[in-house]
Coordinates of C-alpha atoms in Angstrom, one line a residue:
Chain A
X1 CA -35.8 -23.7 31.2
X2 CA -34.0 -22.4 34.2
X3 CA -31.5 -19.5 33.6
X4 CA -30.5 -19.1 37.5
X5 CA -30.1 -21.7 39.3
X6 CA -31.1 -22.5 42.8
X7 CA -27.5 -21.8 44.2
X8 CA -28.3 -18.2 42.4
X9 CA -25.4 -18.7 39.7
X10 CA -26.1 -18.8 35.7
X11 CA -25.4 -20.6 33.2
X12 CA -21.9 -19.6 32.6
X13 CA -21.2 -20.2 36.4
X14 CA -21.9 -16.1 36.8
X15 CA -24.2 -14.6 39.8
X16 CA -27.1 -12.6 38.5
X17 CA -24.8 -9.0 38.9
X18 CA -21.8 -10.0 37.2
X19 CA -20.4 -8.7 33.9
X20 CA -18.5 -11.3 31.9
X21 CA -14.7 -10.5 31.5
X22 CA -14.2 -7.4 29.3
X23 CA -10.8 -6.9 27.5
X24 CA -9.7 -4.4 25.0
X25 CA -7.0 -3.3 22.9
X26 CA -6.2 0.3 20.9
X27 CA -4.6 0.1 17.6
X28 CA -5.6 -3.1 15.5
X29 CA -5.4 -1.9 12.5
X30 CA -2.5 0.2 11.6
X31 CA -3.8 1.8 8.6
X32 CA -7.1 3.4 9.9
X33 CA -7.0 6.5 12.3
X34 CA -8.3 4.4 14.8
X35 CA -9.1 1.4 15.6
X36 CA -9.8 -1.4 18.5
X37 CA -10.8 -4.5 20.0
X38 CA -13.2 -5.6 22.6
X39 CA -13.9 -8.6 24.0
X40 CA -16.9 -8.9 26.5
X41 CA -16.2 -12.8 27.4
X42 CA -17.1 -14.8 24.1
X43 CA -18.5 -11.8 22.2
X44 CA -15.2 -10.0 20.3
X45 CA -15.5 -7.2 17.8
X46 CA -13.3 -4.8 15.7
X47 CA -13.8 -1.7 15.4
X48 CA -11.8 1.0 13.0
X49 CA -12.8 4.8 12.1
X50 CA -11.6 6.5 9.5
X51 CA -11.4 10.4 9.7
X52 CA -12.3 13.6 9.7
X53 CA -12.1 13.3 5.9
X54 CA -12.9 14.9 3.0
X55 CA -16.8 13.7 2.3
X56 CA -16.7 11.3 -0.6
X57 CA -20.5 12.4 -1.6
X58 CA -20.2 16.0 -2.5
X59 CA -24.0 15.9 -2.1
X60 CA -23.9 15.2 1.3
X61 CA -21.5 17.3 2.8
X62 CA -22.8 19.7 5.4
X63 CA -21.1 22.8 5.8
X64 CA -21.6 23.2 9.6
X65 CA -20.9 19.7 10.6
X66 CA -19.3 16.8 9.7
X67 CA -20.6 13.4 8.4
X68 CA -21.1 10.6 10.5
X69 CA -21.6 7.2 8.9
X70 CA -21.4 3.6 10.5
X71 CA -21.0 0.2 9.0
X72 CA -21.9 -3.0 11.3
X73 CA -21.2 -6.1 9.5
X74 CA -20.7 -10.1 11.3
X75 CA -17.9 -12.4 9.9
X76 CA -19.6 -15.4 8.6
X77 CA -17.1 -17.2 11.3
X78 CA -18.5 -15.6 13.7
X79 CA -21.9 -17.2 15.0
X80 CA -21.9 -21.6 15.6
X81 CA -23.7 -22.1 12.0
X82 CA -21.2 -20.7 9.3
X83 CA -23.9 -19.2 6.9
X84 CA -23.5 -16.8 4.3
X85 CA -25.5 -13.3 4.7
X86 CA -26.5 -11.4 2.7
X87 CA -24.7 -7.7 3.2
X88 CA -26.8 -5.1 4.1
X89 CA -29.5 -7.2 5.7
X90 CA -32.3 -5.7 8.1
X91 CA -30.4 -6.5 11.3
X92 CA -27.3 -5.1 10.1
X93 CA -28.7 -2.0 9.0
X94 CA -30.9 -1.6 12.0
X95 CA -27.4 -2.1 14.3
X96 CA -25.2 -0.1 11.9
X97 CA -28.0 2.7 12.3
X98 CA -28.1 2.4 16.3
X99 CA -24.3 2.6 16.7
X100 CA -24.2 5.7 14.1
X101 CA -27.0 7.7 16.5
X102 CA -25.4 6.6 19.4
X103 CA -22.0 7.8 18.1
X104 CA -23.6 11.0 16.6
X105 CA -25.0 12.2 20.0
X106 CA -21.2 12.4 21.4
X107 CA -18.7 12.9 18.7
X108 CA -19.0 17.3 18.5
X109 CA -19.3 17.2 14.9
X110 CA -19.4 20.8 14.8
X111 CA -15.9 21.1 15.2
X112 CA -15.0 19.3 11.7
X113 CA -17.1 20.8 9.1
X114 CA -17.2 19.6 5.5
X115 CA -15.3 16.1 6.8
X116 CA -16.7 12.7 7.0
X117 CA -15.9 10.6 9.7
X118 CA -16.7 6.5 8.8
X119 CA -17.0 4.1 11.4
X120 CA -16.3 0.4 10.5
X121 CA -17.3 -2.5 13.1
X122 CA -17.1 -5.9 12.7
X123 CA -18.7 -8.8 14.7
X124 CA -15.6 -11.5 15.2
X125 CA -17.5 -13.6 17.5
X126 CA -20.8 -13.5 18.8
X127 CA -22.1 -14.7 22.4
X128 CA -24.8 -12.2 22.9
X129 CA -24.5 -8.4 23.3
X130 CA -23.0 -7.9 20.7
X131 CA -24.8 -3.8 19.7
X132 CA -22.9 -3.6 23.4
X133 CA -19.9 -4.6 21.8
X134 CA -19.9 -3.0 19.2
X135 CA -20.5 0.5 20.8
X136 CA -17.6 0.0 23.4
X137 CA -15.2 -0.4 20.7
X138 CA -16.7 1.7 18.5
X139 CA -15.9 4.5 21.4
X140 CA -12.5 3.4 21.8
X141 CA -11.2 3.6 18.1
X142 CA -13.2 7.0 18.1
X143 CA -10.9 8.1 21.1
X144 CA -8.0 6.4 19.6
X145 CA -8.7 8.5 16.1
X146 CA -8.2 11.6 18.5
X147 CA -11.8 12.3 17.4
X148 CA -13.2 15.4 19.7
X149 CA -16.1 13.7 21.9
X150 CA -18.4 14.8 24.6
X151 CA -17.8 11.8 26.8
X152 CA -17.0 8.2 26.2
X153 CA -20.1 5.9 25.5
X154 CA -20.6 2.9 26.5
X155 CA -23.1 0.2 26.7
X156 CA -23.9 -3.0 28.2
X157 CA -27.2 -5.1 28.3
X158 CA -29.5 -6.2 31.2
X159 CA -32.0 -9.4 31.0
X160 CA -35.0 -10.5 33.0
X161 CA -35.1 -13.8 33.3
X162 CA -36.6 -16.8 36.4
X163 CA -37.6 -13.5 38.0
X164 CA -34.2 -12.5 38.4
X165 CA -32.6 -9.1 36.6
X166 CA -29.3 -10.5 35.1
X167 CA -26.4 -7.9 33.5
X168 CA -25.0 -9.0 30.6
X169 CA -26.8 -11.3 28.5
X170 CA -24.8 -14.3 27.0
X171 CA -26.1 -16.1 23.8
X172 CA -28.1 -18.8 25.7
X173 CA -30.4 -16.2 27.8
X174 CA -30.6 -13.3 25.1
X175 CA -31.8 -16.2 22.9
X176 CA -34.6 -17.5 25.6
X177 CA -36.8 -14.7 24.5
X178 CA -37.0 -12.7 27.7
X179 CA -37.1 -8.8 27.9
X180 CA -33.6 -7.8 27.1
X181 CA -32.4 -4.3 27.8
X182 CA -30.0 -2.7 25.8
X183 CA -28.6 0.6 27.4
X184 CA -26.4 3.4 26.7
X185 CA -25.0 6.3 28.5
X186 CA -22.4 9.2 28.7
X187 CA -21.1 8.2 32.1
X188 CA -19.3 11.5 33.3
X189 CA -22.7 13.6 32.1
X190 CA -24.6 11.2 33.4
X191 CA -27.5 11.2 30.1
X192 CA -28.7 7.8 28.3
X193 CA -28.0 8.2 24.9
X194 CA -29.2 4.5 23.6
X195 CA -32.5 2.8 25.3
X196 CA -33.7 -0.4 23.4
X197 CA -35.5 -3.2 24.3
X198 CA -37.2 -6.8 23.3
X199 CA -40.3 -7.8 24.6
X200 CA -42.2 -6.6 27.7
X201 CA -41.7 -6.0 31.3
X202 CA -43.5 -4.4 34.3
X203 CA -42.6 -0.6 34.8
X204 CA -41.2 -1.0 38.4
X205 CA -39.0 -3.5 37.2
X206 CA -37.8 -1.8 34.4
X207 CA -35.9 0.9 36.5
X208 CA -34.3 -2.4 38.7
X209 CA -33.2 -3.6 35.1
X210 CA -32.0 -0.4 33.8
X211 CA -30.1 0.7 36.9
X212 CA -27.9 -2.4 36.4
X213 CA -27.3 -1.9 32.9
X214 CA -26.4 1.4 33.9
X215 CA -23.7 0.2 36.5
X216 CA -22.2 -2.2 33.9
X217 CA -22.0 1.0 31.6
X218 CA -20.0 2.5 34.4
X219 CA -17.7 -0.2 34.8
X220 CA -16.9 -0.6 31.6
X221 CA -16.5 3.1 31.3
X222 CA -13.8 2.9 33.8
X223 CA -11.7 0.0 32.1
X224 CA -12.2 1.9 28.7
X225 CA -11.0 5.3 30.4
X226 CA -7.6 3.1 32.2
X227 CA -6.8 1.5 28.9
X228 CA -6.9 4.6 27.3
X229 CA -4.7 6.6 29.9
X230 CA -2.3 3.9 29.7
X231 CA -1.8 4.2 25.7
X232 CA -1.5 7.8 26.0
X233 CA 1.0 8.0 28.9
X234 CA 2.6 4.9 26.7
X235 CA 2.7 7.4 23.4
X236 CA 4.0 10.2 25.6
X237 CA 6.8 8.6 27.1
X238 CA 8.1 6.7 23.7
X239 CA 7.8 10.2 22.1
X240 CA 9.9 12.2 24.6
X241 CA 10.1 15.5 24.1
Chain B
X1 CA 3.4 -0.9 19.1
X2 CA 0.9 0.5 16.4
X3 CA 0.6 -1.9 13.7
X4 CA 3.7 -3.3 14.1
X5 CA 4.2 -6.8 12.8
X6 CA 7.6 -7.3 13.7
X7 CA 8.8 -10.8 15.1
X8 CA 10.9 -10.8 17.8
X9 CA 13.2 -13.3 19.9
X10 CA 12.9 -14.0 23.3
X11 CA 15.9 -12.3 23.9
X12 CA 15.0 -9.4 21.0
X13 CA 12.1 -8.5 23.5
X14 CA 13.8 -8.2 27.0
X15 CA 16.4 -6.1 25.4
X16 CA 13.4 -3.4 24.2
X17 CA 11.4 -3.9 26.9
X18 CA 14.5 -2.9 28.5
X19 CA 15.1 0.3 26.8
X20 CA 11.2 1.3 26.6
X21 CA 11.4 0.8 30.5
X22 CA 14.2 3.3 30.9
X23 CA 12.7 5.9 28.6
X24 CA 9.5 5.5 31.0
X25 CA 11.4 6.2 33.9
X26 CA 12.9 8.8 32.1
X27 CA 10.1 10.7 31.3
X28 CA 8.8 13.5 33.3
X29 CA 6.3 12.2 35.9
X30 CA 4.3 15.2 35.4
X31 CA 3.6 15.1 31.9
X32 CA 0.7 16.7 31.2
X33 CA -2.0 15.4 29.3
X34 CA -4.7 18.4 28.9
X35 CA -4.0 21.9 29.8
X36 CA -6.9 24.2 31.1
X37 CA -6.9 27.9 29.6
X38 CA -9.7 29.3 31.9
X39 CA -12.1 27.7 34.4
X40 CA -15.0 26.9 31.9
X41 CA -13.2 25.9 28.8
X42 CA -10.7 22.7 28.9
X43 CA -8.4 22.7 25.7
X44 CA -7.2 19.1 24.5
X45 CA -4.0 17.8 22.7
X46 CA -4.6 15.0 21.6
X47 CA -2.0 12.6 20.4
X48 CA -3.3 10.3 17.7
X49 CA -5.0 12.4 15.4
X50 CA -5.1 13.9 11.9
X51 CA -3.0 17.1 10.9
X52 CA -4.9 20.2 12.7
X53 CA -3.6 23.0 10.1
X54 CA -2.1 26.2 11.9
X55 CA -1.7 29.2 9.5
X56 CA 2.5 29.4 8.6
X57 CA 3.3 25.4 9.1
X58 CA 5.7 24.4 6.6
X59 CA 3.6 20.9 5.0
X60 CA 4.2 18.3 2.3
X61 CA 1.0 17.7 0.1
X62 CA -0.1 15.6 -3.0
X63 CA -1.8 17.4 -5.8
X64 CA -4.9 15.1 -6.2
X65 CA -7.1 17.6 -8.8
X66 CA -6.3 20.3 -11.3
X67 CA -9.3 22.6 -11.2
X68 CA -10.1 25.8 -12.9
X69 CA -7.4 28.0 -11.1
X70 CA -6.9 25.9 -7.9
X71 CA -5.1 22.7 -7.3
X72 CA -6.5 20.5 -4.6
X73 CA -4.4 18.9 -1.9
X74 CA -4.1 16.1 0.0
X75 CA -2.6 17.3 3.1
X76 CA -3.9 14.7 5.8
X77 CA -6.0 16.9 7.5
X78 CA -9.7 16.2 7.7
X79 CA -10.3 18.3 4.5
X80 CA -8.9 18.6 1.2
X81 CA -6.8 22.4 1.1
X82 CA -6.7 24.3 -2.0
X83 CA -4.0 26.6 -3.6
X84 CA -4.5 28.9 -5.4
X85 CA -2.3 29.6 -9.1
X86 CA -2.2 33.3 -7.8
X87 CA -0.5 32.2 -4.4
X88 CA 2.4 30.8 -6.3
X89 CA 4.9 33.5 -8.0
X90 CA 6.6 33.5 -11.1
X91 CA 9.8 31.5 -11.8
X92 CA 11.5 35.0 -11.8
X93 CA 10.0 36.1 -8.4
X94 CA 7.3 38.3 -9.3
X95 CA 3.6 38.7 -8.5
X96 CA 1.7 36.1 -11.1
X97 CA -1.0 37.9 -12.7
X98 CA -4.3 35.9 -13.8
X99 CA -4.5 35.7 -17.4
X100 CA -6.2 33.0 -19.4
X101 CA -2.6 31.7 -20.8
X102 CA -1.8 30.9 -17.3
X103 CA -5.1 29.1 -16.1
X104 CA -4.6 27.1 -19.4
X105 CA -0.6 25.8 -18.6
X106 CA -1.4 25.1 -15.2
X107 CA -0.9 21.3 -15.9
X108 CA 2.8 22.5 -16.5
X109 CA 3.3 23.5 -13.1
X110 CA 1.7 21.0 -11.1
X111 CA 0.0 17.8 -12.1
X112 CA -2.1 15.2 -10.3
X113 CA -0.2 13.0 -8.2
X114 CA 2.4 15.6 -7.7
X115 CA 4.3 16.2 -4.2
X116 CA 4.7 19.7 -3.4
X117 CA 5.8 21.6 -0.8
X118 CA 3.7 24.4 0.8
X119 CA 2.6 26.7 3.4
X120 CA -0.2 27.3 5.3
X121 CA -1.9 30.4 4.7
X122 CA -5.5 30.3 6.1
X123 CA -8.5 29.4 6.6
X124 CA -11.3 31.0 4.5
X125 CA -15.0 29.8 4.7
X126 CA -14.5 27.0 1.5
X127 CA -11.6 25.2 3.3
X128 CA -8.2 25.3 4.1
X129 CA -6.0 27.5 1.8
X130 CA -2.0 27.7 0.6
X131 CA 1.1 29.1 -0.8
X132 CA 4.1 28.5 -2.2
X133 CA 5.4 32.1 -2.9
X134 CA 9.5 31.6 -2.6
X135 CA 12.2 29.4 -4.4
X136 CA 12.3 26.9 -1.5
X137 CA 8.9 25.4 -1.5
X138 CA 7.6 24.0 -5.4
X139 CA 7.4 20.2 -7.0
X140 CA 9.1 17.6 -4.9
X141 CA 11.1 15.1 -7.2
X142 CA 13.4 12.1 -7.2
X143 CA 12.8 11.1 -3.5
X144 CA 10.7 8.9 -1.1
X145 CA 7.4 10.9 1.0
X146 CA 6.8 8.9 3.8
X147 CA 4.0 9.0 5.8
X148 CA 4.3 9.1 9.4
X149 CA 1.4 10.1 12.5
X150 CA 1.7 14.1 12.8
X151 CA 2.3 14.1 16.2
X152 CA 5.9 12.7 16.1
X153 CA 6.8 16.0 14.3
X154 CA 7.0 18.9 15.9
X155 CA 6.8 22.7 15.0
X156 CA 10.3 24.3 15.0
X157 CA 12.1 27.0 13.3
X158 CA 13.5 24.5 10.1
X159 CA 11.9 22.2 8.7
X160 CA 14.4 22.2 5.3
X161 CA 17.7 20.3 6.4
X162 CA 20.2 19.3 4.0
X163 CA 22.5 16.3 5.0
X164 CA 25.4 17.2 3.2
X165 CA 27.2 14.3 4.4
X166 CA 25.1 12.4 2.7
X167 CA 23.9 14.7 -0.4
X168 CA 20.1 14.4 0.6
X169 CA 17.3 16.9 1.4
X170 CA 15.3 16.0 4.7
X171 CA 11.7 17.9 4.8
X172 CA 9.5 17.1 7.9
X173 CA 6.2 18.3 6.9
X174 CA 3.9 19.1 10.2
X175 CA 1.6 16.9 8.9
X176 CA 3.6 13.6 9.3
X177 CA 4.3 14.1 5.0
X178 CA 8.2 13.1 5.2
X179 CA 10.0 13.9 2.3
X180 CA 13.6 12.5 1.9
X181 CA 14.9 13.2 -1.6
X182 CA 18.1 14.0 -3.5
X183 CA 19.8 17.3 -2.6
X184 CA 18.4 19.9 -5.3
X185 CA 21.3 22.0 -5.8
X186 CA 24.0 19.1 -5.6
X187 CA 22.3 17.9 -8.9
X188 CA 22.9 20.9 -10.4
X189 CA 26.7 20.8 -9.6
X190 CA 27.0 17.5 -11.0
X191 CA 25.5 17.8 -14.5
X192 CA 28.6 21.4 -13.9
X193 CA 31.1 18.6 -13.3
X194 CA 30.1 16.5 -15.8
X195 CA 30.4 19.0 -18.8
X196 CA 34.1 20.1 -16.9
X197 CA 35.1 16.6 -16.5
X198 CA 33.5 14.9 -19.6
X199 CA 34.3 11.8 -17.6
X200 CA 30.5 10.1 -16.5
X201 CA 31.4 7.3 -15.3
X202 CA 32.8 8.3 -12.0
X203 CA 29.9 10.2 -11.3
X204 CA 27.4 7.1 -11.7
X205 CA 28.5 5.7 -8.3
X206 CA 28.2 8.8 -6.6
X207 CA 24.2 8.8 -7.9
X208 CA 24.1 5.4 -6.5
X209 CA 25.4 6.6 -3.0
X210 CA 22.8 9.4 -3.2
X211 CA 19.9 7.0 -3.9
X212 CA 21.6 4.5 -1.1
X213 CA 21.5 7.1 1.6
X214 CA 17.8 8.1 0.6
X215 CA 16.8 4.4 1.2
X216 CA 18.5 4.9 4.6
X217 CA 17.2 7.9 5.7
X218 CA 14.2 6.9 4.7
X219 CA 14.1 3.3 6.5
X220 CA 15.6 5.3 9.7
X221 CA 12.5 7.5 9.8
X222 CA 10.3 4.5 8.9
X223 CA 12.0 2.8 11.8
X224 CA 11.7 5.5 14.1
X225 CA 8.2 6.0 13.7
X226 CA 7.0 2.4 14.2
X227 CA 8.6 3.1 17.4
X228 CA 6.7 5.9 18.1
X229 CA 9.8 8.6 18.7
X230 CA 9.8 11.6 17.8
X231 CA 11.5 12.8 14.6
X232 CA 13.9 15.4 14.6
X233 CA 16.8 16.0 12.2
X234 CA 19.5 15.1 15.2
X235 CA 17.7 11.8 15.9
X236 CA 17.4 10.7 12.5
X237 CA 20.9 11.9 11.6
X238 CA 21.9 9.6 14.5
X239 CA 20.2 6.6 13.3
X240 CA 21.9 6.7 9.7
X241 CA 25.1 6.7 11.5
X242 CA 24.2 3.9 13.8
X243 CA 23.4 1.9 10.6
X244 CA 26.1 2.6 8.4
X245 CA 28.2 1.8 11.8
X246 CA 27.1 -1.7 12.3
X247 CA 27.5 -1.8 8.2
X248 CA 23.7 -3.2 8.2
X249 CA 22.1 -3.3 4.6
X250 CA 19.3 -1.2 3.9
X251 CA 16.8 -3.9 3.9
X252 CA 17.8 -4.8 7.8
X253 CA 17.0 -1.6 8.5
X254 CA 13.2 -2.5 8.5
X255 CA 14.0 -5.5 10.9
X256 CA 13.8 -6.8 14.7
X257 CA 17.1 -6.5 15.5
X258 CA 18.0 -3.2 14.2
X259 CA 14.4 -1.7 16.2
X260 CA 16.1 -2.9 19.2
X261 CA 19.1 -1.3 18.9
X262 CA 17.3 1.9 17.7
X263 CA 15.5 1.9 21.1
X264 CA 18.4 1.2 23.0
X265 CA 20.9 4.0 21.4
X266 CA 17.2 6.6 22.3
X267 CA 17.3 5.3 25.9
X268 CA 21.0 5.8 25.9
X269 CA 21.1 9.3 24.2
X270 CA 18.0 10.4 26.4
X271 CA 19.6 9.3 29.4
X272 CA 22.9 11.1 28.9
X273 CA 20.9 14.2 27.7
X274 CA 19.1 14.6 31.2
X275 CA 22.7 13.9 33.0
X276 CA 24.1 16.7 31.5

């Protein structure tokens, strides 16, 4: 099938370099510490974190750093073919366990001792990129939960496909079964925190692929930081002093 | 708005954009959002987070276990804090001494799903530890504690305020723990008055009033923290009035129409505060 076409535009009318439309939002859900949506075109998730907090499992409390622990489900709404899965399933717990290492790496843990922090995403639509997502708004509801992190993370995906390295997989090409490169990085440090990939590719072109996943990261790091600026000033202002 | 789910007219949400535009223009330009102590270490303030304990902070906390000669807290703080039955002293003042008795009639004192009032003593390496060693702090009863993000309350030299127009006790815990409760030393007058008087039913409607103004108070600061000000005895104090004012009933307090006007009278006060 052919993913670019001759004119050099996708599927979704997009040129090979171009990120869908990303949108987010702080403060979902009021109850939780934190909590936020993202939208990468199609794709929408919810995240919401909950903590520092006093670790429900006395057995796992550490008493030098705190608890990190993830939960990734999907809505059953969320895919074309409502189905029901079963919870804890071998994707979910692969993602859930991603997103928590990922999250691990930048959150300084050793600043909250004896706490827990939990981190709850959930998958409201799904067009592809969804571990992306889910780590974008898993960042912002960790900054919104005033959580003390190294940098903010974020992640985007890069494809190979007719030939061509494309950012941002959409349903359609993730699901053609070409290489598809998931990356994640601490932008201001400038370190990859998250490297996965499906199926093979050709070293040289692995660095081509990477590098544009890497400048998605970037951009998305950007809107993440503005939006976040902007609720702060926002909470500042209202609050007075 | 953070987790608001208020609905408002077309007209309802000019008139707070409105007022939320001239407390922005308002506000210093220069606010700052990080200060930096020395050249290699950055120190954050964060707005939106849980209660970080400082030794001395006056707090509100629920009991949520009874343990051997500790009660454990809920303080909204990232970990449980713990006081001690030797940090508290005796009814009569004096240093409690450990004896078995005591550790035994500890459920007398304090029980589970208590709120208390405390201090913050310190840290030690198990957690977060308090005391309640005066008259002042103690069991919290016939009230409302509302919870509200720490960061709209801010450290100052009282935290206890009595409204004694109204015959209520305001507490404003640093950890967003809000307690708004009957005024403890009115009660005691009262049962005085009724013994002198022997007459109870005019007191009944004074009870009333007392309850009334709690369920204001309380709905001001509810009110006032959906809108993300910041919560200080003057502000609130001004809010009850601006309700009673407009003769709104208690349940309207929670609406659209009076969150407007509270953000309009904030703009208004803030406004004539910088003139001056």
């Amino acid at each position: 099938m052919e993913y670019v076409s001759p004119e050099g535009l996708r599927s979704d009318g997009r040129r090979p370099m171009e990120m869908r439309q990303i949108r987010a939002e702080i403060g979902a859900v009021s109850k939780a510490d934190g909590s936020a949506i993202f939208e990468m075109g199609n794709t929408k998730v919810i995240a919401a974190v909950y903590g520092p907090r006093e670790v429900q499992n006395r057995s796992q409390q550490m008493s030098d750093k705190a608890l990190v622990r993830c939960e990734y489900s999907m809505a059953n709404f969320s895919t074309g073919d409502r189905m029901r899965k079963p919870k804890g399933d071998r994707r979910s717990t692969e993602i859930s366990l991603v997103i928590r290492q990922t999250m691990e790496e930048c959150i300084l843990t050793h600043l909250m001792p004896r706490s827990q922090i939990d981190i709850y995403v959930q998958v409201l639509q799904a067009d592809g990129g969804t571990r992306s997502a889910c780590i974008n708004a898993a960042t912002l509801a960790l900054a919104d939960a005033g959580i003390p992190m190294l940098d903010l993370v974020t992640s985007c995906s890069a494809g190979y496909l007719n030939s061509t390295p494309l950012l941002d997989l959409n349903y359609v090409e993730d699901s053609a079964g070409g290489p598809d490169v998931t990356v994640g990085i601490l932008p201001k440090l400038d370190k990859v925190t998250l490297l996965q990939m499906d199926s093979k590719l050709p070293i040289d072109i692995l660095e081509n692929v990477m590098q544009l996943a890497t400048e998605g990261c970037k951009a998305i790091a950007n809107y993440i930081r503005e939006i976040l600026l902007e609720n702060t000033k926002q909470l500042e202002y209202r609050r007075g002093s | 708005m953070r987790g608001n789910q208020l609905q408002f007219s077309q007209f309802q949400k000019l008139r707070l954009q409105k007022a939320l535009d001239k407390l922005e223009s308002l506000s210093s330009d220069s606010s700052v959002l990080w200060s930096v102590l020395t050249s290699t270490y950055v120190f954050v303030r964060s707005l939106l987070s849980r209660y970080k304990p400082k030794a001395g902070d006056i707090v509100i906390g629920r009991v949520i276990e009874v343990g051997q000669n500790r009660w454990r807290l809920d303080i909204n703080c990232g970990q449980n804090a713990y006081m001690m039955l030797s940090a508290m002293n005796m009814p009569d003042g004096l240093q409690r001494r450990r004896t078995a008795l005591d550790e035994l009639n500890m459920r007398c004192i304090f029980e589970e799903e208590d709120v208390i009032c405390v201090i913050v003593r310190d840290f030690q390496h198990d957690g977060l530890y308090l005391q309640a060693r005066s008259q002042k702090y103690g069991k919290l009863s016939s009230g409302q504690l509302l919870t509200v993000a720490p960061y709209l309350v801010k450290r100052q030299n009282q935290h206890f305020h009595h409204l004694e127009h109204y015959g209520i006790d305001l507490i404003l815990g640093c950890n967003g723990f809000i307690w708004v409760g009957e005024h403890v030393e009115a009660r005691d007058d009262m049962i005085e008055d009724q013994i002198n008087q022997s007459d109870p039913q005019v007191l009944i409607p004074n009870k009333n009033y007392t309850s009334e103004y709690i369920c204001r108070a309380a709905d001001a600061v509810r009110a006032l923290s959906t809108l993300g000000f910041i919560l200080t005895l003057e502000i609130i104090k001004g809010v009850i009035d601006l309700s009673l004012s407009t003769n709104l009933d208690i349940h309207d307090m929670l609406g659209s129409e009076f969150c407007v006007l509270v953000a309009e009278k904030e703009a208004e006060r803030r406004s004539s505060n910088k003139n001056l």
